[in-house]
mmCIF file of C-alpha atoms in Angstrom:
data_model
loop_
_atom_site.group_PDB
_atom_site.id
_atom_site.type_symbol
_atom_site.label_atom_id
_atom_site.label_comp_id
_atom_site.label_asym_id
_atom_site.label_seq_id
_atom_site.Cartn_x
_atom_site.Cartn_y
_atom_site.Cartn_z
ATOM 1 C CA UNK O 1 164.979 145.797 54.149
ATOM 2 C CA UNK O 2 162.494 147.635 52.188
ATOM 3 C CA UNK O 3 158.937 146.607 53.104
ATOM 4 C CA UNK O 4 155.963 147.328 50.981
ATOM 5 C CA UNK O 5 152.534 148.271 52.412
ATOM 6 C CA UNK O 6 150.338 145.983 50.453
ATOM 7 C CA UNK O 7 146.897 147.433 52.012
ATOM 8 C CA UNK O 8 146.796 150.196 54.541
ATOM 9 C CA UNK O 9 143.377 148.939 55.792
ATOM 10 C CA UNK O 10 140.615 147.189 54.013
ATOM 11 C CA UNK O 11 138.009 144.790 55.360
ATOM 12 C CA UNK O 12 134.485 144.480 56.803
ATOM 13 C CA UNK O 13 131.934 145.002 59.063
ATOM 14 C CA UNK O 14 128.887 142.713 60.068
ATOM 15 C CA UNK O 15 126.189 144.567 61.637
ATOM 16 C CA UNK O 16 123.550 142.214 63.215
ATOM 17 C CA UNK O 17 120.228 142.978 64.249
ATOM 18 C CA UNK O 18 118.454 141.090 66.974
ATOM 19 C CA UNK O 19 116.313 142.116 70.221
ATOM 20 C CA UNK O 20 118.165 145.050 72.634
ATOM 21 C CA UNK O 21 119.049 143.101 75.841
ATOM 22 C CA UNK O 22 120.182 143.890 79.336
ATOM 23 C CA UNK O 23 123.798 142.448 79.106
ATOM 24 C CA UNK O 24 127.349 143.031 80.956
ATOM 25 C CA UNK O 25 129.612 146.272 79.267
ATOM 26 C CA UNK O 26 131.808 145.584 76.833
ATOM 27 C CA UNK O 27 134.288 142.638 78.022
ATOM 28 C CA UNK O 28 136.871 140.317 76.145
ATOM 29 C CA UNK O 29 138.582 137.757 77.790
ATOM 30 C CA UNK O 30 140.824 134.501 76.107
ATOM 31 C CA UNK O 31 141.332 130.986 77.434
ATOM 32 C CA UNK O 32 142.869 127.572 75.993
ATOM 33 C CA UNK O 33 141.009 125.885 72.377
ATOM 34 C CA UNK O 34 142.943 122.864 72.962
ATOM 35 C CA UNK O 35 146.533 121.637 71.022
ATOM 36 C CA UNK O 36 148.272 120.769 67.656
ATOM 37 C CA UNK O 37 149.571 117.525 66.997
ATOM 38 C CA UNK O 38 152.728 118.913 68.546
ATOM 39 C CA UNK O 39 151.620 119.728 71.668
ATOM 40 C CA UNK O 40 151.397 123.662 70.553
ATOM 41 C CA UNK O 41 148.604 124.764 72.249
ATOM 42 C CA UNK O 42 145.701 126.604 70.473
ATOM 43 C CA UNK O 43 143.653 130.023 72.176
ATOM 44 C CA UNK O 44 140.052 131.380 72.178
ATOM 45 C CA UNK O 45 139.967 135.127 72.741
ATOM 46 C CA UNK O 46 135.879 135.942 73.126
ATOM 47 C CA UNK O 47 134.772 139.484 72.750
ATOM 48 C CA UNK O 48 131.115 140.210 74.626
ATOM 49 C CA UNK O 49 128.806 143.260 73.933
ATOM 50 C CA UNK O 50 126.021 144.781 75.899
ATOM 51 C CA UNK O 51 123.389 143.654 73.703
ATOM 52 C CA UNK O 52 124.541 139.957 74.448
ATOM 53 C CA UNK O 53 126.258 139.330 71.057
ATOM 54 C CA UNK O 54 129.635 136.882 71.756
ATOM 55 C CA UNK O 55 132.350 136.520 69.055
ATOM 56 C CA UNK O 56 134.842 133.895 69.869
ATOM 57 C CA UNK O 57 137.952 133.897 67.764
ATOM 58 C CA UNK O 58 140.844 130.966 68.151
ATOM 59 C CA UNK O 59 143.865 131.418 67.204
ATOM 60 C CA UNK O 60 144.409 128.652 64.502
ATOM 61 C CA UNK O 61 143.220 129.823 60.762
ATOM 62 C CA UNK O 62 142.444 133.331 62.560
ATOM 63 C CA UNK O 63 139.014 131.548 62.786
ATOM 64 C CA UNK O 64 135.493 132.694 63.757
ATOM 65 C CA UNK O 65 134.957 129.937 65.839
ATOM 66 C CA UNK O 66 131.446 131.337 66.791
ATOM 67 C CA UNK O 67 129.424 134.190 67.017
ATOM 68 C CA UNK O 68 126.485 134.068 69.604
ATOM 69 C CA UNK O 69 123.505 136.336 68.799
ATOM 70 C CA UNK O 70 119.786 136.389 70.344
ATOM 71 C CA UNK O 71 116.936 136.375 68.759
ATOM 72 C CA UNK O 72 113.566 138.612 68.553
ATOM 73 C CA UNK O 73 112.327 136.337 71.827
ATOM 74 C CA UNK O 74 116.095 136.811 73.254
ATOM 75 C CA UNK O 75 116.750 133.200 72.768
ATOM 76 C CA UNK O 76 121.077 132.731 72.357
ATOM 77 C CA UNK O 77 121.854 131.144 69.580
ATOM 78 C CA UNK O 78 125.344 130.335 67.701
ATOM 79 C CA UNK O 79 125.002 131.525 63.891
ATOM 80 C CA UNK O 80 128.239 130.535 62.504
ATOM 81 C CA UNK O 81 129.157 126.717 61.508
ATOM 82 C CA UNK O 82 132.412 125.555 63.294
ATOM 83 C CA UNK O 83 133.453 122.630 65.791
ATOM 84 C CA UNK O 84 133.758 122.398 69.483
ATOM 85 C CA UNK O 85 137.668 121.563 69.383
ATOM 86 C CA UNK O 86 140.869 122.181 67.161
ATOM 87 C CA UNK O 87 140.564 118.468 66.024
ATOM 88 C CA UNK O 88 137.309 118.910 64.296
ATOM 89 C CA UNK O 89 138.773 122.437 62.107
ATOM 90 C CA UNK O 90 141.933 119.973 61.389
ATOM 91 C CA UNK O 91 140.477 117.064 60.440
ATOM 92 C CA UNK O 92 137.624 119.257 58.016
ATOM 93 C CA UNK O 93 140.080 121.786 56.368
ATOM 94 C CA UNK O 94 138.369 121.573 53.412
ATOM 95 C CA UNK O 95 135.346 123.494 54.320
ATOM 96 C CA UNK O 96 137.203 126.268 55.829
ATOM 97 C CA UNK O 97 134.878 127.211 58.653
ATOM 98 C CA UNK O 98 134.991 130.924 59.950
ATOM 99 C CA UNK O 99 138.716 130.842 58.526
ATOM 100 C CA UNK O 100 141.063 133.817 57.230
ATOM 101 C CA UNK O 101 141.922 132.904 53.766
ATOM 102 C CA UNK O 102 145.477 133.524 52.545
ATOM 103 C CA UNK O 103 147.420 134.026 50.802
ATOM 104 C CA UNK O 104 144.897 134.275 47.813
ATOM 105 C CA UNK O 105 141.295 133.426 48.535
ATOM 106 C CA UNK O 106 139.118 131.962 45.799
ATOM 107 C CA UNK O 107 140.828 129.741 42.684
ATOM 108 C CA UNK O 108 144.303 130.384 40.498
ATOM 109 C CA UNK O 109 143.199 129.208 37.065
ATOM 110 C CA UNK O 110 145.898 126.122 36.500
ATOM 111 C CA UNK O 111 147.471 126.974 40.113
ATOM 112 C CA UNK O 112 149.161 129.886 37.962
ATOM 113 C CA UNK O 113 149.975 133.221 38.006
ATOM 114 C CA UNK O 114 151.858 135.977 36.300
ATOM 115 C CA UNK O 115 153.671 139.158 38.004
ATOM 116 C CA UNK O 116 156.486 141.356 36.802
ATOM 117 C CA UNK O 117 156.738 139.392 33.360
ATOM 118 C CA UNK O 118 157.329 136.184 35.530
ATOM 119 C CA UNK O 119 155.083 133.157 35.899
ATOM 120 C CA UNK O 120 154.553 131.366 39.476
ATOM 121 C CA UNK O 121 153.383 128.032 39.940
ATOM 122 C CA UNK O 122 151.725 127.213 43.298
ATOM 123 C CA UNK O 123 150.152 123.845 44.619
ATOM 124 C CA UNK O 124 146.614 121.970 42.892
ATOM 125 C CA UNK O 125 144.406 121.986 45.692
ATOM 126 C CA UNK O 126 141.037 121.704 43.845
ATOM 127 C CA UNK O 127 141.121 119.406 40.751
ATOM 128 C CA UNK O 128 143.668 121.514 38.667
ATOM 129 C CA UNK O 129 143.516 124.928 40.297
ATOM 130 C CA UNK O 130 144.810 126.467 43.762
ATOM 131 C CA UNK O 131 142.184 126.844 46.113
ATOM 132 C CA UNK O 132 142.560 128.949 49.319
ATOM 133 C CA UNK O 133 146.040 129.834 49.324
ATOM 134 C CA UNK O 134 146.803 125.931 48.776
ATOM 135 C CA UNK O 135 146.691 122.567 51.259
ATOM 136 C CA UNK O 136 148.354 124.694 53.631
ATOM 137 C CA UNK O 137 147.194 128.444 53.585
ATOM 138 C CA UNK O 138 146.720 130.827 56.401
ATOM 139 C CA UNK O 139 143.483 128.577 57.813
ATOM 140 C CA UNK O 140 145.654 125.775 58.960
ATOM 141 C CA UNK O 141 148.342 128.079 60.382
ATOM 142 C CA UNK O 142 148.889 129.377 63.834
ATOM 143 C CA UNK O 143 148.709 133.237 64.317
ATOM 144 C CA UNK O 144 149.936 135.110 67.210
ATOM 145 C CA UNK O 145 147.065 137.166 69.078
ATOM 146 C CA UNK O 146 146.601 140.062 71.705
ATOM 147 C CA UNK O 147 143.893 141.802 72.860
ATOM 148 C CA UNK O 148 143.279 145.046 71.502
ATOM 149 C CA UNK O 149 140.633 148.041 73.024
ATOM 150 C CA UNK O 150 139.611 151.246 72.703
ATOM 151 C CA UNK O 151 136.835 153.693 73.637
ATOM 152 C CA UNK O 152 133.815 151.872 71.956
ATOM 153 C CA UNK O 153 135.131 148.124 71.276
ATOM 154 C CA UNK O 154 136.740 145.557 72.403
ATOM 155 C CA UNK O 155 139.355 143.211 69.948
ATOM 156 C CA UNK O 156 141.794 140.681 69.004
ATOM 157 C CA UNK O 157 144.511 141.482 66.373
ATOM 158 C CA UNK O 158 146.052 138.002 64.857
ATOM 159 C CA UNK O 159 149.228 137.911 62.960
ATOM 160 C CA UNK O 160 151.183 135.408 61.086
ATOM 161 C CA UNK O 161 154.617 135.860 59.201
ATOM 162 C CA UNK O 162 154.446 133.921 56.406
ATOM 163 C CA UNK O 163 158.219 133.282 54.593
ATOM 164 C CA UNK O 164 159.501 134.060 51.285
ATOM 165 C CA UNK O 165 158.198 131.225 48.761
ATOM 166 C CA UNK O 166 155.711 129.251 51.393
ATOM 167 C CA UNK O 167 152.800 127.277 48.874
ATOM 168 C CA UNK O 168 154.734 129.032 45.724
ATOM 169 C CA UNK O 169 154.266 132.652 46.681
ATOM 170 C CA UNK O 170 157.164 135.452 46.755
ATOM 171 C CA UNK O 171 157.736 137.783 49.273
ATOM 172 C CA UNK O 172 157.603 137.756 52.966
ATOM 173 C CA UNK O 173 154.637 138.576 54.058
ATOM 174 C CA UNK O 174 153.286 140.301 57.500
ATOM 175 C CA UNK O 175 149.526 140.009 57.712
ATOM 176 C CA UNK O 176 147.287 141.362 60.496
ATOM 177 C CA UNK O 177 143.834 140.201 60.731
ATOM 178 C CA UNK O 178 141.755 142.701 63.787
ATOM 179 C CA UNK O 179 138.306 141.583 64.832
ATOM 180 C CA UNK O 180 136.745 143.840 67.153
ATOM 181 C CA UNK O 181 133.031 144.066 68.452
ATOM 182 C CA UNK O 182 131.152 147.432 69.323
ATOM 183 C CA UNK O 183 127.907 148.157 71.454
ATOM 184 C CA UNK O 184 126.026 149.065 67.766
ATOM 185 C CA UNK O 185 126.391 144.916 67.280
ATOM 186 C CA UNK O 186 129.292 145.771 64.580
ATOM 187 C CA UNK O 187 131.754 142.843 64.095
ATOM 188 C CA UNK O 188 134.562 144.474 62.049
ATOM 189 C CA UNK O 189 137.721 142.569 60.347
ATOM 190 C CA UNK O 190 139.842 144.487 59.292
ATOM 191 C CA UNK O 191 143.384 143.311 57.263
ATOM 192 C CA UNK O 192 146.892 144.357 57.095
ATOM 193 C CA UNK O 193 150.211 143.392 54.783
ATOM 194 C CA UNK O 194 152.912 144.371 54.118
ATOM 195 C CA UNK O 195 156.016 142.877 52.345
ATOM 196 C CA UNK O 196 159.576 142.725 51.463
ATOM 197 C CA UNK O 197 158.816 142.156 47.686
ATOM 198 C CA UNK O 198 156.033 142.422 45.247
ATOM 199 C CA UNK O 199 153.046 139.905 45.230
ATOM 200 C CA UNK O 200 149.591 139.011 45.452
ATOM 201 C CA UNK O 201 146.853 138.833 48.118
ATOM 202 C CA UNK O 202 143.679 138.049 48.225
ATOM 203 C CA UNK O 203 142.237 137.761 51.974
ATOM 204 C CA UNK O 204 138.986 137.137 53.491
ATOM 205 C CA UNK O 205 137.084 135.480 56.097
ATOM 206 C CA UNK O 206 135.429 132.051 55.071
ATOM 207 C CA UNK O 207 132.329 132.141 57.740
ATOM 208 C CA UNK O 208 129.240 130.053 57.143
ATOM 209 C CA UNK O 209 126.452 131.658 58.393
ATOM 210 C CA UNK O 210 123.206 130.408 59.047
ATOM 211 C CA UNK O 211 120.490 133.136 61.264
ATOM 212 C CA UNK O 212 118.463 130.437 62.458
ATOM 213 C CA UNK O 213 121.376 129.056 64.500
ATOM 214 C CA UNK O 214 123.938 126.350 63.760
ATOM 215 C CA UNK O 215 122.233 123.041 63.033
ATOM 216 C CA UNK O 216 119.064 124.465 62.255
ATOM 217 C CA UNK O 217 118.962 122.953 59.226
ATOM 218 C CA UNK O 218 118.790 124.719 55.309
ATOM 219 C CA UNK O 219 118.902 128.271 54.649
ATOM 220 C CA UNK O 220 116.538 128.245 51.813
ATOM 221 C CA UNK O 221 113.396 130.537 53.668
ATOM 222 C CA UNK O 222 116.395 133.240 54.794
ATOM 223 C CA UNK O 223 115.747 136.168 52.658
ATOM 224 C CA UNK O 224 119.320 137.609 50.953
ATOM 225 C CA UNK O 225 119.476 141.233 49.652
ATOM 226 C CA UNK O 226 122.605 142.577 47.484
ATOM 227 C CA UNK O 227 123.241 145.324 46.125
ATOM 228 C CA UNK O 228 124.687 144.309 42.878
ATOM 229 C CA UNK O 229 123.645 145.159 39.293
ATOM 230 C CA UNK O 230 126.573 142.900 37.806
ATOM 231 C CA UNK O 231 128.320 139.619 38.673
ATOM 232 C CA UNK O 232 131.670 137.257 37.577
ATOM 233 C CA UNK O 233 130.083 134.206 35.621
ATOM 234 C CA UNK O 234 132.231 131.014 36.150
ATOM 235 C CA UNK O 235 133.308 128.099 33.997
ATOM 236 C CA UNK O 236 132.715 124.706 34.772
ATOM 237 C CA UNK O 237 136.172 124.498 37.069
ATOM 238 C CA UNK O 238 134.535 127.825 38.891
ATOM 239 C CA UNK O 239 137.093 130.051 37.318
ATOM 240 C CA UNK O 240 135.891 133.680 36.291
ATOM 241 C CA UNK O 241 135.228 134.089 32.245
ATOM 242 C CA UNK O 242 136.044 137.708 32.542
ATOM 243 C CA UNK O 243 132.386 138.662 31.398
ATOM 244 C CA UNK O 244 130.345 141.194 33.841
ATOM 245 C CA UNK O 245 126.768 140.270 32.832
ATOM 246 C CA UNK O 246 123.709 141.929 34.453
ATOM 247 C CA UNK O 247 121.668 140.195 36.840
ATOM 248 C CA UNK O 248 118.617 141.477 35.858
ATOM 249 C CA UNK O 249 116.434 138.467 34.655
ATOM 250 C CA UNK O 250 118.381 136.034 36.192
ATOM 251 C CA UNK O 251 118.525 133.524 38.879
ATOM 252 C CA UNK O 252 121.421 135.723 40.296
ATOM 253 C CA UNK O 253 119.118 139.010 41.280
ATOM 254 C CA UNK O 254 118.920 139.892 44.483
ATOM 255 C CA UNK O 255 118.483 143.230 44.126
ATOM 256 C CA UNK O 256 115.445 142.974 45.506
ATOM 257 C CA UNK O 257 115.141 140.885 48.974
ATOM 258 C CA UNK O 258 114.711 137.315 47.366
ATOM 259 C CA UNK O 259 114.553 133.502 49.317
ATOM 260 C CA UNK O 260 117.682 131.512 48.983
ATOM 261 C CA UNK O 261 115.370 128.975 47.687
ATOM 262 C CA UNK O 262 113.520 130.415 45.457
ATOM 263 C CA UNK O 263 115.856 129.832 42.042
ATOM 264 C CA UNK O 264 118.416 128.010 43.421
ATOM 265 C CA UNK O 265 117.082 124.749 41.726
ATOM 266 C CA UNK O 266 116.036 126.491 38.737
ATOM 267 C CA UNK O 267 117.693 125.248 35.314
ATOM 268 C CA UNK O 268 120.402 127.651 34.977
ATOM 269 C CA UNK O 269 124.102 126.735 34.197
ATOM 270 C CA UNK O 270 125.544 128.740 36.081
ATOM 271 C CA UNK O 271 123.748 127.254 39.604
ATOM 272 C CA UNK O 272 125.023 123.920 37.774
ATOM 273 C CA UNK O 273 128.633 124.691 37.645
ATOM 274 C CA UNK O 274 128.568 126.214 41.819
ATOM 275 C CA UNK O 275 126.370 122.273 42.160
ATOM 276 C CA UNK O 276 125.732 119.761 39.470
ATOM 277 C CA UNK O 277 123.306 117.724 41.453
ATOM 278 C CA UNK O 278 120.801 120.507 42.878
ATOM 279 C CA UNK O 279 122.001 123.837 41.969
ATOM 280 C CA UNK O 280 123.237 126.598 44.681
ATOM 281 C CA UNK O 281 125.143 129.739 44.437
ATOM 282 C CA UNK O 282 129.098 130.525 44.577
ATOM 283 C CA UNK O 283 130.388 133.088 42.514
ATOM 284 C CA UNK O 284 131.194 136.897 42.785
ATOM 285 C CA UNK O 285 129.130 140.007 42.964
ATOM 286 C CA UNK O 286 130.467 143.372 41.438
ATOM 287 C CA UNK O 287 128.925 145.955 43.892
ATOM 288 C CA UNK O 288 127.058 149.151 43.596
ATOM 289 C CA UNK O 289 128.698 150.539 46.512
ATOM 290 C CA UNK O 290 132.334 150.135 44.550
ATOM 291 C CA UNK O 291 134.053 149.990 47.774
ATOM 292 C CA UNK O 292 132.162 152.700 49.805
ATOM 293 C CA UNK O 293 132.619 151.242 53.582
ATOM 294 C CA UNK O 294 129.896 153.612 54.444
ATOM 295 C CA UNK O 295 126.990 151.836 51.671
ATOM 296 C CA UNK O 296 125.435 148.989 52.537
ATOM 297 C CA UNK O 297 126.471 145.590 50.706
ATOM 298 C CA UNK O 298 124.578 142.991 51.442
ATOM 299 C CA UNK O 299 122.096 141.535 54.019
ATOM 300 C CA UNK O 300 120.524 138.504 54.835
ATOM 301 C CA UNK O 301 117.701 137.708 57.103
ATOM 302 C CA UNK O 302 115.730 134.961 58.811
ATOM 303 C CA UNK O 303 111.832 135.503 59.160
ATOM 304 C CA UNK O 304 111.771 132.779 61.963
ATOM 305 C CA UNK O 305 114.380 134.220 64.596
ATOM 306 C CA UNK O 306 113.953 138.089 63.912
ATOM 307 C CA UNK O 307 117.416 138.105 62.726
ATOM 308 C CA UNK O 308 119.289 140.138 59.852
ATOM 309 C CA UNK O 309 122.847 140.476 59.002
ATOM 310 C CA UNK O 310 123.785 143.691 56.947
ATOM 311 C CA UNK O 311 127.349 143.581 55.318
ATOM 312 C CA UNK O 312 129.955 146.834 54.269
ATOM 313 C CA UNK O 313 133.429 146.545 53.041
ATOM 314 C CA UNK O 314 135.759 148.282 50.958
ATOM 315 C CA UNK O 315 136.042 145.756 48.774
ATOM 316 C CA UNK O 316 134.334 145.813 45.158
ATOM 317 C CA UNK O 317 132.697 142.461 45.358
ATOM 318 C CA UNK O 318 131.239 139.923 47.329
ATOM 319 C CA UNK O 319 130.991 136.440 46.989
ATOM 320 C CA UNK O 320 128.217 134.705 48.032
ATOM 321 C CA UNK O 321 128.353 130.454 48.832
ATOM 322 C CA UNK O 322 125.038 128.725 49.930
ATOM 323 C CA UNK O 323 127.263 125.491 51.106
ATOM 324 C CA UNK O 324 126.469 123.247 48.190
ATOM 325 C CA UNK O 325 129.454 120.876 49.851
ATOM 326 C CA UNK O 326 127.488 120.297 53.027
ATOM 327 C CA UNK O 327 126.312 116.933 52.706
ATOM 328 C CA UNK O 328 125.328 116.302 56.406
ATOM 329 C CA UNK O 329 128.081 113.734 57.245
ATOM 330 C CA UNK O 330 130.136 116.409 59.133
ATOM 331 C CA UNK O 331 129.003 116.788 62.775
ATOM 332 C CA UNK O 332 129.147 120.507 64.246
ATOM 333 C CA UNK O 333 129.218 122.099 67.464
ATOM 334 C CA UNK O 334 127.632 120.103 70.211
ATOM 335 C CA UNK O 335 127.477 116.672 67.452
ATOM 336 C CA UNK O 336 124.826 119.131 65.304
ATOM 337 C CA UNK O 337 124.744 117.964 61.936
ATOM 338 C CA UNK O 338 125.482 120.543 58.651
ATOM 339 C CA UNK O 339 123.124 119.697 55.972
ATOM 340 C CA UNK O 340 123.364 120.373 52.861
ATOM 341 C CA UNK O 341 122.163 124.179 52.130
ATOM 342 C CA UNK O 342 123.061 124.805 56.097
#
């Protein structure tokens, strides 16, 4: 059978910057998350650094179940939304939290798509378009993990077969989704596919983060940076026009290091279409760095706790979602309520 490697390697790499402490060497070590419905049970492989950053990673959805970080006072906190148990990701798959998104992340205009001259239709997730790979996309299936290590990190490499056909797409598809931690506070995912036929893919990792811990409440004072001159305006159903506007003037420039909050309520249609009640942000941004792994993307940080997130990929864009869905009726980690903006 003739496979066809869809990606050699692409991915990213969150580098977070909080106070140097005095921890243990690099470690990872995994332990039971619980079971399915069907008794299949569900793992946590966590991945410590020196500086006392934690990444915990379970095995259903590929999932960033948590990512423990310390402040500039060395105060712990978790800076990633997510729930204590498998229960509370399946019974709030809609959000997506700290999920791998396949096969195609984002929205399929009509739940359609054309390759090779031939149309596919795949399932209406999200009013008339595909969402997320569908109901049933790579977040709400079970990958198979191992530990992975080398010289200067510590990992966990995930990977789920999905079958010829599954939620409407072709080909059999291998993916691999790596996340490893390094002593320079580095998270890195990394992705791998490869098939029997041709297709499309769209991964990424659906993480909510908030710098001020998890429960904290709104992210409006946390100061966002991107390096973007351009981004993908939407239409009302959050589907790309095909226009690449400027940001300049706009509610949408962060080129400079600019509040969540300080247009996100502004009148704008555009904040409208990602919320209709209050505004927020969720659309694409066409990076500078065009890919370059090695230029800095994006970074976020919170005045309060001393802590910044920088972002690199390989990837052209980046899409940036300020959780206009959070309404505060789901309850977190340790019965911490999301708000809305959190």
């Amino acid at each position: 059978m003739k496979k066809h490697a869809l990606l050699s390697t692409f991915g990213l790499s969150l580098m977070i910057s909080t106070l140097t402490a005095q921890a243990a060497a690099l470690s990872s070590e995994h332990s039971a998350f619980g079971q399915l419905p069907d008794g299949t049970a569900v793992e946590k492989y966590t991945l410590r650094n020196s500086h006392g950053v934690q990444a915990s990673i379970i095995t259903y959805g590929a999932t960033l179940q948590s990512l423990l970080v310390p402040d500039k006072a060395g105060k712990v906190d978790d800076i990633v939304l997510g729930f204590d148990d498998v229960q509370g990701y399946q019974n709030n798959g809609t959000v997506y939290f700290g999920a791998t998104i396949g096969r195609f992340g984002n929205r399929l205009a009509g739940g359609k798509f054309s390759l090779d001259g031939k149309t596919y239709q795949v399932p209406q997730n999200d009013k008339t378009n595909a969402l997320h790979g569908g109901d049933k996309g790579f977040d709400k299936r079970l990958w198979k993990a191992e530990e992975t290590k080398t010289a200067d990190s510590v990992g966990v490499k995930l990977t789920y077969v999905s079958p010829d056909g599954e939620m409407g797409f072709p080909g059999r598809l291998q993916t691999e989704v790596t996340y490893s931690l390094n002593d320079k506070n580095e998270l890195k995912i990394d992705y791998r596919a490869t098939t029997d036929k041709p297709t499309v893919l769209n991964l990424t990792n659906h993480s909510y983060f908030n710098l001020a811990g998890v429960g904290s409440g709104d992210v409006l004072k946390q100061v966002a940076t991107l390096h973007a001159s351009h981004y993908t305006p939407v239409n009302d159903t959050l589907i790309p026009t095909g226009e690449l506007p400027a940001v300049a003037g706009t509610p949408v420039d962060f080129l400079k290091p600019t509040a969540f909050g300080k247009h996100i309520k502004d009148d704008h249609q555009q904040l409208k279409y990602a919320e209709p009640k209050q505004g927020g942000f969720d659309f694409n941004w066409v990076l500078d760095s065009k890919g370059d792994v090695k230029k800095l993307a994006a970074e976020v940080s919170d005045p309060q706790s001393g802590r910044t997130l920088q972002l690199f990929t390989t990837e052209p864009g980046v899409q940036l979602y300020t959780g206009n869905f959070l309404d505060g009726s789901i309850h977190g980690k340790g019965g911490k309520v999301y708000p809305h903006w959190g």
